[in-house]
Short mmCIF file of C-alpha atoms in Angstrom, two decimals:
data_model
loop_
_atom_site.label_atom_id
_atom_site.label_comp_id
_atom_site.label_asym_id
_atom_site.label_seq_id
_atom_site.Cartn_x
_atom_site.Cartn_y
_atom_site.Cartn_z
CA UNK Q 1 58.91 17.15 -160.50
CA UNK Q 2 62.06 14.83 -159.95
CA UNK Q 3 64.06 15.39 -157.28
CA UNK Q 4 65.48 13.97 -153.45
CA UNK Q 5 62.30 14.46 -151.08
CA UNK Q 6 63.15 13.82 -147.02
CA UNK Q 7 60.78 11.70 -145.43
CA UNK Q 8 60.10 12.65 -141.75
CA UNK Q 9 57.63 12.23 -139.28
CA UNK Q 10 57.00 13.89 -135.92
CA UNK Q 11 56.74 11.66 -132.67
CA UNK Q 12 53.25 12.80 -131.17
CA UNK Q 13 54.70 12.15 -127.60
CA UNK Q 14 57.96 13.11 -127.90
CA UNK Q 15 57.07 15.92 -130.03
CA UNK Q 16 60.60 14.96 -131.98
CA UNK Q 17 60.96 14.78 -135.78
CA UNK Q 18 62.21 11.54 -136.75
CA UNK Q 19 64.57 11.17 -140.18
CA UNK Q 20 63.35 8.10 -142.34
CA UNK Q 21 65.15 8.36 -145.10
CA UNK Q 22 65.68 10.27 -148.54
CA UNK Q 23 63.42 9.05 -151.40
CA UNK Q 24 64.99 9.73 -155.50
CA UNK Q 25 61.95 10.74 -157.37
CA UNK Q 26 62.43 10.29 -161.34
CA UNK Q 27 61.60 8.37 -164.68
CA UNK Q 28 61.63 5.49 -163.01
CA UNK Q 29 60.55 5.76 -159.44
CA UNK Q 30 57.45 8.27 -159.97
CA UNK Q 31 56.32 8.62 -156.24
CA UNK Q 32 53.67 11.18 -155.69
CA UNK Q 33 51.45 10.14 -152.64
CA UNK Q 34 52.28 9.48 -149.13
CA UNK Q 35 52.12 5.73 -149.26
CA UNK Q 36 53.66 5.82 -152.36
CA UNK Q 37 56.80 8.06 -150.55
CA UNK Q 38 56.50 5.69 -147.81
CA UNK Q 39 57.06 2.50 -150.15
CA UNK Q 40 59.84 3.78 -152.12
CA UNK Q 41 61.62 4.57 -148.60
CA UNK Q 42 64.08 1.03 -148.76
CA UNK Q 43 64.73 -0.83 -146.90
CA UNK Q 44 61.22 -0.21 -144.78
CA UNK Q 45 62.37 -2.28 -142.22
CA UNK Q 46 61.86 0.29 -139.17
CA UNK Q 47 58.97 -0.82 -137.16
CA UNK Q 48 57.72 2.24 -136.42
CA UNK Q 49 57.80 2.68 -140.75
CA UNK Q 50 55.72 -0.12 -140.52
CA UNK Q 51 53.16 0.58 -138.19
CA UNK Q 52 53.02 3.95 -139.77
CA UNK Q 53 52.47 2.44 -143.15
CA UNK Q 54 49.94 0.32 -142.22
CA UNK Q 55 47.90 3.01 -140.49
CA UNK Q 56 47.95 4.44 -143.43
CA UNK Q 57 46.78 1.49 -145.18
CA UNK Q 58 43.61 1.69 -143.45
CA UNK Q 59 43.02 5.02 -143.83
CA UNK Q 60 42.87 4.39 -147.71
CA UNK Q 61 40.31 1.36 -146.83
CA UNK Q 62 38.47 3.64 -144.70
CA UNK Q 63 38.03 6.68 -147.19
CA UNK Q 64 37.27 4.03 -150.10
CA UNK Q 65 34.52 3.05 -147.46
CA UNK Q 66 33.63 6.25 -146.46
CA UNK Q 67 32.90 7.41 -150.59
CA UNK Q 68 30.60 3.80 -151.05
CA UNK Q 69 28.69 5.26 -147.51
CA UNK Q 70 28.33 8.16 -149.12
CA UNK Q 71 26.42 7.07 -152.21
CA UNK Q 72 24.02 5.20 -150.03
CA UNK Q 73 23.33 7.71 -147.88
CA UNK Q 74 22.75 9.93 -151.19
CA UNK Q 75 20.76 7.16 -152.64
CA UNK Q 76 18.42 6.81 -148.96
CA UNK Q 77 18.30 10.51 -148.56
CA UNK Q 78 17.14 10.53 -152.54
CA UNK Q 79 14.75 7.36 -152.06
CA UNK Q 80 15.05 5.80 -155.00
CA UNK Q 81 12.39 4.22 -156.46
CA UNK Q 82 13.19 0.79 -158.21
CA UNK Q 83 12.73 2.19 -161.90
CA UNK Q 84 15.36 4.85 -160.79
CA UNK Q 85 17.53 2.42 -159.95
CA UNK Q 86 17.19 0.66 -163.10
CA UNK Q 87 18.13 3.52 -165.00
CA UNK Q 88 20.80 5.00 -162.36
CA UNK Q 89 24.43 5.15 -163.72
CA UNK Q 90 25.79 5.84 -160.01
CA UNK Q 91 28.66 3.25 -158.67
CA UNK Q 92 27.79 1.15 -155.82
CA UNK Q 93 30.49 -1.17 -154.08
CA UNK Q 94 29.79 -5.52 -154.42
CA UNK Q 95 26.73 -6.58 -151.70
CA UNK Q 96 25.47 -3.28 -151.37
CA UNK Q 97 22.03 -3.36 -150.59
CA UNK Q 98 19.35 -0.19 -150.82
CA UNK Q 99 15.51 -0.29 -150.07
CA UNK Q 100 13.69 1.27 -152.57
CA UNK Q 101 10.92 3.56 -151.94
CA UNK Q 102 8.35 1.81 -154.46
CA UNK Q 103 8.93 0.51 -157.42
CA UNK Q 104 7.44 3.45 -160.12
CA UNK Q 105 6.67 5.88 -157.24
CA UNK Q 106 7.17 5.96 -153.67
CA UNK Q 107 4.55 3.86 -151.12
CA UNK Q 108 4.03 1.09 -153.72
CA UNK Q 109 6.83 -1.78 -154.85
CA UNK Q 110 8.69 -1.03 -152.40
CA UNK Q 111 12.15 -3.39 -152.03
CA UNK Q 112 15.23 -3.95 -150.29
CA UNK Q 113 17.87 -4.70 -153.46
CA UNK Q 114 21.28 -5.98 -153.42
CA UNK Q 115 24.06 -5.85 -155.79
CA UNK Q 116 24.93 -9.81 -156.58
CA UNK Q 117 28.40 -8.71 -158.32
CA UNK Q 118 27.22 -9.93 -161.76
CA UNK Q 119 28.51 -7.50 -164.27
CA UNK Q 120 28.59 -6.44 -167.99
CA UNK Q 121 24.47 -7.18 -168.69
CA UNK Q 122 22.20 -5.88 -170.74
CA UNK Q 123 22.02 -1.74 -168.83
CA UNK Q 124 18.18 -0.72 -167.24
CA UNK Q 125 16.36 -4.36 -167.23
CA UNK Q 126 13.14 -4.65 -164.91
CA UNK Q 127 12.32 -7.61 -163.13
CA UNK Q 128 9.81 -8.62 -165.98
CA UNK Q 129 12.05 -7.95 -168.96
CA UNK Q 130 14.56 -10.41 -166.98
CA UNK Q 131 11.97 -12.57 -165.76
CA UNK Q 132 12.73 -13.14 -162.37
CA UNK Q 133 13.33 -10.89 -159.34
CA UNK Q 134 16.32 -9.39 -160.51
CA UNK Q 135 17.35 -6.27 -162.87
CA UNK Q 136 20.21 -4.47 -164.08
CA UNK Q 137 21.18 -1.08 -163.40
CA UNK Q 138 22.32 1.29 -165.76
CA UNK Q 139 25.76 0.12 -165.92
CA UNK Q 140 24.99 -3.02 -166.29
CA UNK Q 141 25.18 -3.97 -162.50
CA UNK Q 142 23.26 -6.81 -161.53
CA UNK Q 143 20.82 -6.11 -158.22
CA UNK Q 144 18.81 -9.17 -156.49
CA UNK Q 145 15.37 -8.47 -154.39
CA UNK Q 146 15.93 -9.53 -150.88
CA UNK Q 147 12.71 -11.61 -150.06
CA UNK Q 148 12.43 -11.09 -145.87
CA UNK Q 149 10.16 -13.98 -145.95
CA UNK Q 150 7.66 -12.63 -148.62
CA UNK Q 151 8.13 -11.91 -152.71
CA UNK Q 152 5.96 -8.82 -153.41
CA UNK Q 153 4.38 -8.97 -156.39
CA UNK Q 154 4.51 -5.12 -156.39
CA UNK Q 155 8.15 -4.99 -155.96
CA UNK Q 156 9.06 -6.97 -159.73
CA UNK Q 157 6.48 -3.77 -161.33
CA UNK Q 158 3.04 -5.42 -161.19
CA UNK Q 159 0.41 -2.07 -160.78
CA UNK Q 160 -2.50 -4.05 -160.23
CA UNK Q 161 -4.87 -1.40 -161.13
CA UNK Q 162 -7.06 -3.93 -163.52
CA UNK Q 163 -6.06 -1.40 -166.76
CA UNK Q 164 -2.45 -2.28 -167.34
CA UNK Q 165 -1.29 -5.52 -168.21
CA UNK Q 166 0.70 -7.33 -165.23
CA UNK Q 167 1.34 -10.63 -167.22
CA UNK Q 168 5.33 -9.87 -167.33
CA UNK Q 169 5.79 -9.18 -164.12
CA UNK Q 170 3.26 -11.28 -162.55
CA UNK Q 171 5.14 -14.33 -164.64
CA UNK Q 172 8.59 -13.01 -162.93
CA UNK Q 173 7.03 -12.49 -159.49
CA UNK Q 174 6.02 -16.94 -160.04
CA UNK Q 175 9.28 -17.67 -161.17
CA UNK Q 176 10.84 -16.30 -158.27
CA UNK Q 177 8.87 -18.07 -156.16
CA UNK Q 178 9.47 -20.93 -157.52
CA UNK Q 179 13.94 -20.08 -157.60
CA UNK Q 180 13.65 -19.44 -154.04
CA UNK Q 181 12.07 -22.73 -153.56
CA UNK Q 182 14.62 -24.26 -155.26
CA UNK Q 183 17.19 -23.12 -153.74
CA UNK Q 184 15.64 -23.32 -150.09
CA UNK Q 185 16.97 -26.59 -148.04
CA UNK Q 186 13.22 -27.01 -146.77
CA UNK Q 187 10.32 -25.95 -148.85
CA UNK Q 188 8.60 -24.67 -145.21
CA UNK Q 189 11.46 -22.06 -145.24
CA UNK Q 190 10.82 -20.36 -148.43
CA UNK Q 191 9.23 -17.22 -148.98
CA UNK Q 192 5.52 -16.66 -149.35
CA UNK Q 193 4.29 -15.53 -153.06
CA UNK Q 194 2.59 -12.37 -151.51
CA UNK Q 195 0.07 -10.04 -153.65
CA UNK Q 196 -1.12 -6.74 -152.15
CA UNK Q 197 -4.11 -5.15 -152.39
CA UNK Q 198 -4.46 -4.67 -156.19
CA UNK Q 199 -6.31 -5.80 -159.32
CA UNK Q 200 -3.58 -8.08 -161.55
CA UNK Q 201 -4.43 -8.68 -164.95
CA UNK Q 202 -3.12 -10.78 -167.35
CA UNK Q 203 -5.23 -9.65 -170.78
CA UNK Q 204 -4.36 -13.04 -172.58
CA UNK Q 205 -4.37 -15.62 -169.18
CA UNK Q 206 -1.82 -16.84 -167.33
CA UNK Q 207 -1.83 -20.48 -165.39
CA UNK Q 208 0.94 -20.65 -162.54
CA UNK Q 209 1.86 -24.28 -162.44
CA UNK Q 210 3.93 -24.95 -159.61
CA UNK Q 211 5.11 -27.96 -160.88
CA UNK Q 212 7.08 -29.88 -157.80
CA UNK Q 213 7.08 -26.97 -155.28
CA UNK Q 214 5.65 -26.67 -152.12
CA UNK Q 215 3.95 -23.30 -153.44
CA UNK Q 216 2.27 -20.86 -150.61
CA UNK Q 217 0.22 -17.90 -151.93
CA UNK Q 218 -0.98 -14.78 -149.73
CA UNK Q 219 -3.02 -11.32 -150.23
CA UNK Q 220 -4.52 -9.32 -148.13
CA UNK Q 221 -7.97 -10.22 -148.83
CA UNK Q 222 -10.32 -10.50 -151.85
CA UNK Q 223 -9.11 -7.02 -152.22
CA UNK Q 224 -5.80 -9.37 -153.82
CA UNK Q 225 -7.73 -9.85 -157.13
CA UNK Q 226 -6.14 -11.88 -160.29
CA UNK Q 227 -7.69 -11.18 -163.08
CA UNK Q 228 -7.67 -14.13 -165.64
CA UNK Q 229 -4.52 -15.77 -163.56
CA UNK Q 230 -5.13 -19.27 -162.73
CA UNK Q 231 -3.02 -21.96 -160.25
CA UNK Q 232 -1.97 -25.36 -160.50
CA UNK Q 233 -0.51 -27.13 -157.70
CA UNK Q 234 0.89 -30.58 -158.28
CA UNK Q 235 2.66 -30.82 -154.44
CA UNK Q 236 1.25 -31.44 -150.65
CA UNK Q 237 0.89 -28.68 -148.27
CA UNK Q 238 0.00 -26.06 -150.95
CA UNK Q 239 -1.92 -23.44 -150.45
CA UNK Q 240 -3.75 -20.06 -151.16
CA UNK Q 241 -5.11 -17.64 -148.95
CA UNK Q 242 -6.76 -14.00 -148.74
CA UNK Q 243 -6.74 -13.46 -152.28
CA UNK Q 244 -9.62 -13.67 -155.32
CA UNK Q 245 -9.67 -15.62 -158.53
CA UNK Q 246 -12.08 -14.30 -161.53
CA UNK Q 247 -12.29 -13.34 -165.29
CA UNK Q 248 -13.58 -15.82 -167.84
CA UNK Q 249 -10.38 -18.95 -167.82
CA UNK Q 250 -11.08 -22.40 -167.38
CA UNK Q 251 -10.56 -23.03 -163.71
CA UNK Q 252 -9.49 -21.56 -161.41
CA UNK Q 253 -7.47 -23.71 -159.22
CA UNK Q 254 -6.49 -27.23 -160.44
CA UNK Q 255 -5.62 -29.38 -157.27
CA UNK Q 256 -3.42 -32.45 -158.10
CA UNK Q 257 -2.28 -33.56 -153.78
CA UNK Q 258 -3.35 -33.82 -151.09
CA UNK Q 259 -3.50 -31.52 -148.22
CA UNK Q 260 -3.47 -28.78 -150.19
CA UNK Q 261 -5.70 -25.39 -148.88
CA UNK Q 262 -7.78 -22.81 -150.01
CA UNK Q 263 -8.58 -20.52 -147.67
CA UNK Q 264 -11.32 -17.42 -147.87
CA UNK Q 265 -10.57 -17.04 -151.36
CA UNK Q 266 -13.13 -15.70 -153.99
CA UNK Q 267 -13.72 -17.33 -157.30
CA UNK Q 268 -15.68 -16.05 -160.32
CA UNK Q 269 -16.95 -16.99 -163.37
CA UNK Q 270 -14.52 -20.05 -164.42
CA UNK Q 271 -16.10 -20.96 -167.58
CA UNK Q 272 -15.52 -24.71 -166.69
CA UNK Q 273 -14.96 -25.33 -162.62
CA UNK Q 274 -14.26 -22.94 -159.88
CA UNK Q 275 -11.53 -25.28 -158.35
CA UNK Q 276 -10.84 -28.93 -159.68
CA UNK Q 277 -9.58 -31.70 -157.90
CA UNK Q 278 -8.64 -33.64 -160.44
CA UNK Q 279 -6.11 -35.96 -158.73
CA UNK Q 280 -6.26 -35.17 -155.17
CA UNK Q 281 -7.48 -36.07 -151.32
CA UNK Q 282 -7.78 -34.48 -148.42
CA UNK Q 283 -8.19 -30.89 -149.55
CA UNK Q 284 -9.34 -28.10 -147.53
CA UNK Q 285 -12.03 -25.38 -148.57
CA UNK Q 286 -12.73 -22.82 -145.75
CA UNK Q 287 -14.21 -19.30 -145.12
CA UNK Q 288 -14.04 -19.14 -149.34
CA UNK Q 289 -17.07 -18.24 -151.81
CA UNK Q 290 -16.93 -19.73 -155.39
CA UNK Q 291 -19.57 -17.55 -157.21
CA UNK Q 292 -21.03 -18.20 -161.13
CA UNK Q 293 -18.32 -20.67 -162.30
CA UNK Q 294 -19.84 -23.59 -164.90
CA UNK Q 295 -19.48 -26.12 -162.27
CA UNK Q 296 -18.41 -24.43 -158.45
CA UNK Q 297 -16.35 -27.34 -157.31
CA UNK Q 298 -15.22 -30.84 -159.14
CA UNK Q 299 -13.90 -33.65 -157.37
CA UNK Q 300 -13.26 -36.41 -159.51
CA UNK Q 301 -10.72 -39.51 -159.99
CA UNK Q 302 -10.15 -41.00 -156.62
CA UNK Q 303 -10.83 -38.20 -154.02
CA UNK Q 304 -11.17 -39.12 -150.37
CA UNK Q 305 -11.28 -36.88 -147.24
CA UNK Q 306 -11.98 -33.30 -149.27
CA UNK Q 307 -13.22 -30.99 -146.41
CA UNK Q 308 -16.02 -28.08 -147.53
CA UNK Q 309 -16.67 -25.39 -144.35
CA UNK Q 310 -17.79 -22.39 -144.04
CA UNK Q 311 -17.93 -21.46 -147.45
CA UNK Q 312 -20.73 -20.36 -150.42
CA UNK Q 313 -20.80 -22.25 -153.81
CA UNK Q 314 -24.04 -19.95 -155.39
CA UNK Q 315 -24.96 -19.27 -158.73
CA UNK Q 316 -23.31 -21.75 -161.01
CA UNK Q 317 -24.56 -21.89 -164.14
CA UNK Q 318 -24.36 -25.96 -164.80
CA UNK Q 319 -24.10 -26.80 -161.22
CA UNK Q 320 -22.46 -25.93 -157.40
CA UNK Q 321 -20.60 -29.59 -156.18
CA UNK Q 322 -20.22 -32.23 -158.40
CA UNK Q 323 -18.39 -34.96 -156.51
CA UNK Q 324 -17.09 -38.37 -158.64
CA UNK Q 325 -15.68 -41.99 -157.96
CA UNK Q 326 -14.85 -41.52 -154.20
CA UNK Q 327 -15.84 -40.93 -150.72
CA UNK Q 328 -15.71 -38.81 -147.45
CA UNK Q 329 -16.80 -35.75 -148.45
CA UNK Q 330 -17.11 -33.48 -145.03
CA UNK Q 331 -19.55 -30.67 -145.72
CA UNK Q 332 -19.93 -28.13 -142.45
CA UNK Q 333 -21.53 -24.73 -142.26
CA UNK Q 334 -21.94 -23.80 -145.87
CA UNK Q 335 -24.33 -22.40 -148.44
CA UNK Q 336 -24.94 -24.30 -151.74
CA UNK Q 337 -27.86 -22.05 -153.49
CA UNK Q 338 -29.23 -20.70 -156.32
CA UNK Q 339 -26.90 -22.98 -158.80
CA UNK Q 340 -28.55 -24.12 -161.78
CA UNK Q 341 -29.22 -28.14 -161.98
CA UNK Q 342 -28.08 -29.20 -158.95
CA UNK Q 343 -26.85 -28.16 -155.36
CA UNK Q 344 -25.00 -30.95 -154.79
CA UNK Q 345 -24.21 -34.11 -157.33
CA UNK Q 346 -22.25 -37.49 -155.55
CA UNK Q 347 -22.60 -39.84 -158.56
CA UNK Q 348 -20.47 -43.05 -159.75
CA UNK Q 349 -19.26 -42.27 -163.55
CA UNK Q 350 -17.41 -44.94 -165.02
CA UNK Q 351 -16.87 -42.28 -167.48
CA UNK Q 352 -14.87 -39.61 -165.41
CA UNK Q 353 -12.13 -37.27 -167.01
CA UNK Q 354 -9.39 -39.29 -165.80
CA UNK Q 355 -10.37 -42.98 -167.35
CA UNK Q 356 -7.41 -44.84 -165.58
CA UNK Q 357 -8.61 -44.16 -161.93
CA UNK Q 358 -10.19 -46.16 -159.75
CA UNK Q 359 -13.58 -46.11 -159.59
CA UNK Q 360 -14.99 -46.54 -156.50
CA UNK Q 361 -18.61 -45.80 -155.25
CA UNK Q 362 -19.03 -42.92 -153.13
CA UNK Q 363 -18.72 -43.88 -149.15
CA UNK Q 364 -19.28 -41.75 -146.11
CA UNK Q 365 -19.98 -38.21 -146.96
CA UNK Q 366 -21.04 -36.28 -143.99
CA UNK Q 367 -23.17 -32.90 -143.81
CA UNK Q 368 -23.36 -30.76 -140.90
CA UNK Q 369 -25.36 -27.38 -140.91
CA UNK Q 370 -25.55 -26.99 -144.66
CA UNK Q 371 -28.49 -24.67 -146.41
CA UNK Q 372 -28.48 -25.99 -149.74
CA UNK Q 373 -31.44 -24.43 -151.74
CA UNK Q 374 -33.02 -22.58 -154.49
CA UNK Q 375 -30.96 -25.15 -156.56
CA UNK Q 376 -32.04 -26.87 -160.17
CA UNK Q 377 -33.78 -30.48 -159.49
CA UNK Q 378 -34.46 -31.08 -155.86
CA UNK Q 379 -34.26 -28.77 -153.12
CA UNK Q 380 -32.60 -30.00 -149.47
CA UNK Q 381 -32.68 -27.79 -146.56
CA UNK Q 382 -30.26 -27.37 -143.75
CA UNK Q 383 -28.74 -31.35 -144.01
CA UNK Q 384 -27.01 -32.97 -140.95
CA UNK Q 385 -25.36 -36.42 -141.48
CA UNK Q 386 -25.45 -38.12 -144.50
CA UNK Q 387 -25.57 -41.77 -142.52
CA UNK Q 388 -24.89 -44.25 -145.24
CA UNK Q 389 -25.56 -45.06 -149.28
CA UNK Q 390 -27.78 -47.84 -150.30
CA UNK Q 391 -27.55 -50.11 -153.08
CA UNK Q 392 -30.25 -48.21 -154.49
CA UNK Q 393 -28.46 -45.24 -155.70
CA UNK Q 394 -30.09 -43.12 -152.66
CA UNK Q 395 -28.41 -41.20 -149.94
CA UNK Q 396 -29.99 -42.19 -146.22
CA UNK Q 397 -29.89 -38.83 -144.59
CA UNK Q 398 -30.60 -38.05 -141.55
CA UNK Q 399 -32.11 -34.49 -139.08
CA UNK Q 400 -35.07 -35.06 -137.08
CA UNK Q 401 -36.51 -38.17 -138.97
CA UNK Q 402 -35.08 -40.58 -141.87
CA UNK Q 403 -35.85 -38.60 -145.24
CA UNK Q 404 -33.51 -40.02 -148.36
CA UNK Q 405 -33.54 -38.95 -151.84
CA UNK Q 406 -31.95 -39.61 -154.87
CA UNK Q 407 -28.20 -38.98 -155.83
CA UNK Q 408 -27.96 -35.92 -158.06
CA UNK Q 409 -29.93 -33.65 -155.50
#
């Protein structure tokens, strides 16, 4: 209604009503709020107007953040789950961030997701329709997975039960990785590409190349399956760890540095090697187990250093260790048995894969408490110090006497 409204306010220590002023509401000064009273009040110049205005001022901030509280305590109380997110409708404020229960239902996936402030996309889009570790809400809100040091595969929608197809998300769970390596000042500061306990198939193969990136995979165990997923790492200081490698691809790492690890992993029937290190030195295999591949392990080109320990290469179906054009190859504590030709093959072959590399004859390989048996071709028991190679294409070896025999045992 128009009219003259007194503005007054009462002195809490004086207890005294204080005049300030008369305010015209009509057409054209339509003041129906406090503040709004409080503004049309002219000149505010009194500085108790002021003050009072401004408190005022915050209370508005305060209530706005008081109502954005309140939706996150709704959605904690709620729990969320990431899909529910991705189909909520609810308003959140800018840099909001909630942690999701699970991603489908509660005690798997779970995430901590923030709102980036990207608006007006495509409403309710997972993680692997976007292809990354983001997704929209269902207005169209853009949310960002918070890494804490680790990218759960789980958390971008993977189930990792071995029925559904994970290729989706599995391929947004890399590409993540690989964003947050780009972005990181130093590669050692990035997250870790974690994959829980779980059974991740890709039903028509997947190969993770991670092209210039300093790439660091974790599971927890061999219980961390991938199922026809296969890595390439082109960059030092890569590595993979606690997880297993099978179904019927090609191979099943690809090793292009050096210093790069694999660490008690399990890999299965590669239908051409277990792990290839095609362009590579001083790789590490330890506590791992590569089990009915074609060919267990390849080391070809110019490979120098490689390190084999503790480890099982058994039941290959051409051969366990086939080791090309290069030298110092460190064998300690491991099982070679049971593969079909040969245990272990250190030949020179002019005719290698990769027909621009050097060619060199193989130098200083050392064995140290290896069982190598039950092999194709010619068995060798429990070796300890390959000493030197001959010009005659044998291996001096010694134990408790001088026994030698000829390369491609």
């Amino acid at each position: 209604q128009y009219g003259l409204i007194l503005v007054e306010y009462k002195d809490k220590n004086t207890q005294q009503f204080k005049n300030l002023g008369v305010v015209t509401v009509n057409q054209d000064s339509t003041a129906t709020t406090l503040p709004e009273l409080l503004n049309a009040v002219v000149p505010p110049t009194d500085a108790q107007l002021l003050e009072f205005q401004a408190i005022l001022a915050d209370c508005v901030t305060a209530q706005l953040a008081a109502e954005t509280a309140a939706s996150i305590s709704e959605a904690f109380a709620n729990q969320l789950t990431t899909t529910e997110l991705i189909a909520s409708t609810s308003f959140y404020a800018a840099d909001v961030v909630l942690l999701t229960s699970g991603f489908t239902v509660s005690g798997a996936g779970s995430g901590s997701w923030k709102q980036t402030g990207i608006t007006a996309q495509t409403p309710s889009q997972s993680p692997a329709q976007l292809g990354d570790a983001l997704l929209n809400d269902g207005n169209g809100n853009q949310w960002a997975l918070i890494s804490n040091g680790k990218i759960n595969l789980k958390s971008l929608g993977a189930v990792g039960d071995g029925v559904n197809d994970d290729t989706l998300a599995i391929q947004a769970w890399w590409n993540a990785v690989l964003s947050a390596l780009e972005l990181s000042e130093k590669q050692t500061d990035a997250p870790t590409a974690y994959a829980p306990s779980g059974n991740y198939l890709s039903s028509t193969g997947l190969i993770l190349d991670a092209n210039k990136y300093q790439v660091q995979i974790e599971g927890d165990g061999w219980g961390s399956a991938f199922n026809k997923v296969d890595f390439i790492f082109n960059q030092p200081f890569c590595e993979i760890r606690n997880a297993a490698l099978y179904g019927a691809t090609s191979t099943g790492i690809e090793v292009n540095a050096y210093d790069c690890l694999i660490f008690n992993v399990y890999i299965r029937e590669k239908t051409t090697y277990g792990a290839w290190f095609r362009d590579a030195a001083q790789s590490f295999i330890q506590n791992s187990f590569i089990h009915r591949c074609a060919i267990g392990l390849y080391y070809a080109g110019n490979p120098q250093g490689h390190s084999l320990s503790n480890s099982k290469v058994k039941a290959c179906t051409d051969g366990g260790i086939l080791f090309e054009n290069g030298g110092e190859l460190k064998l300690t504590n491991n099982f070679i048995m049971g593969n079909a030709n040969y245990g272990i093959k250190i030949a020179n072959n002019a005719a290698a894969p990769d027909p621009g590399a050097l060619q060199p004859i193989p130098i200083e390989s050392y064995f140290d408490n290896n069982t190598i048996t039950q092999n194709g071709g010619s068995q060798v028991y429990n070796i300890a110090g390959v000493a030197s190679y001959d010009s005659g294409n044998k291996i001096q070896v010694t134990l408790t006497g001088d026994h030698e025999f000829p390369v491609g045992f």
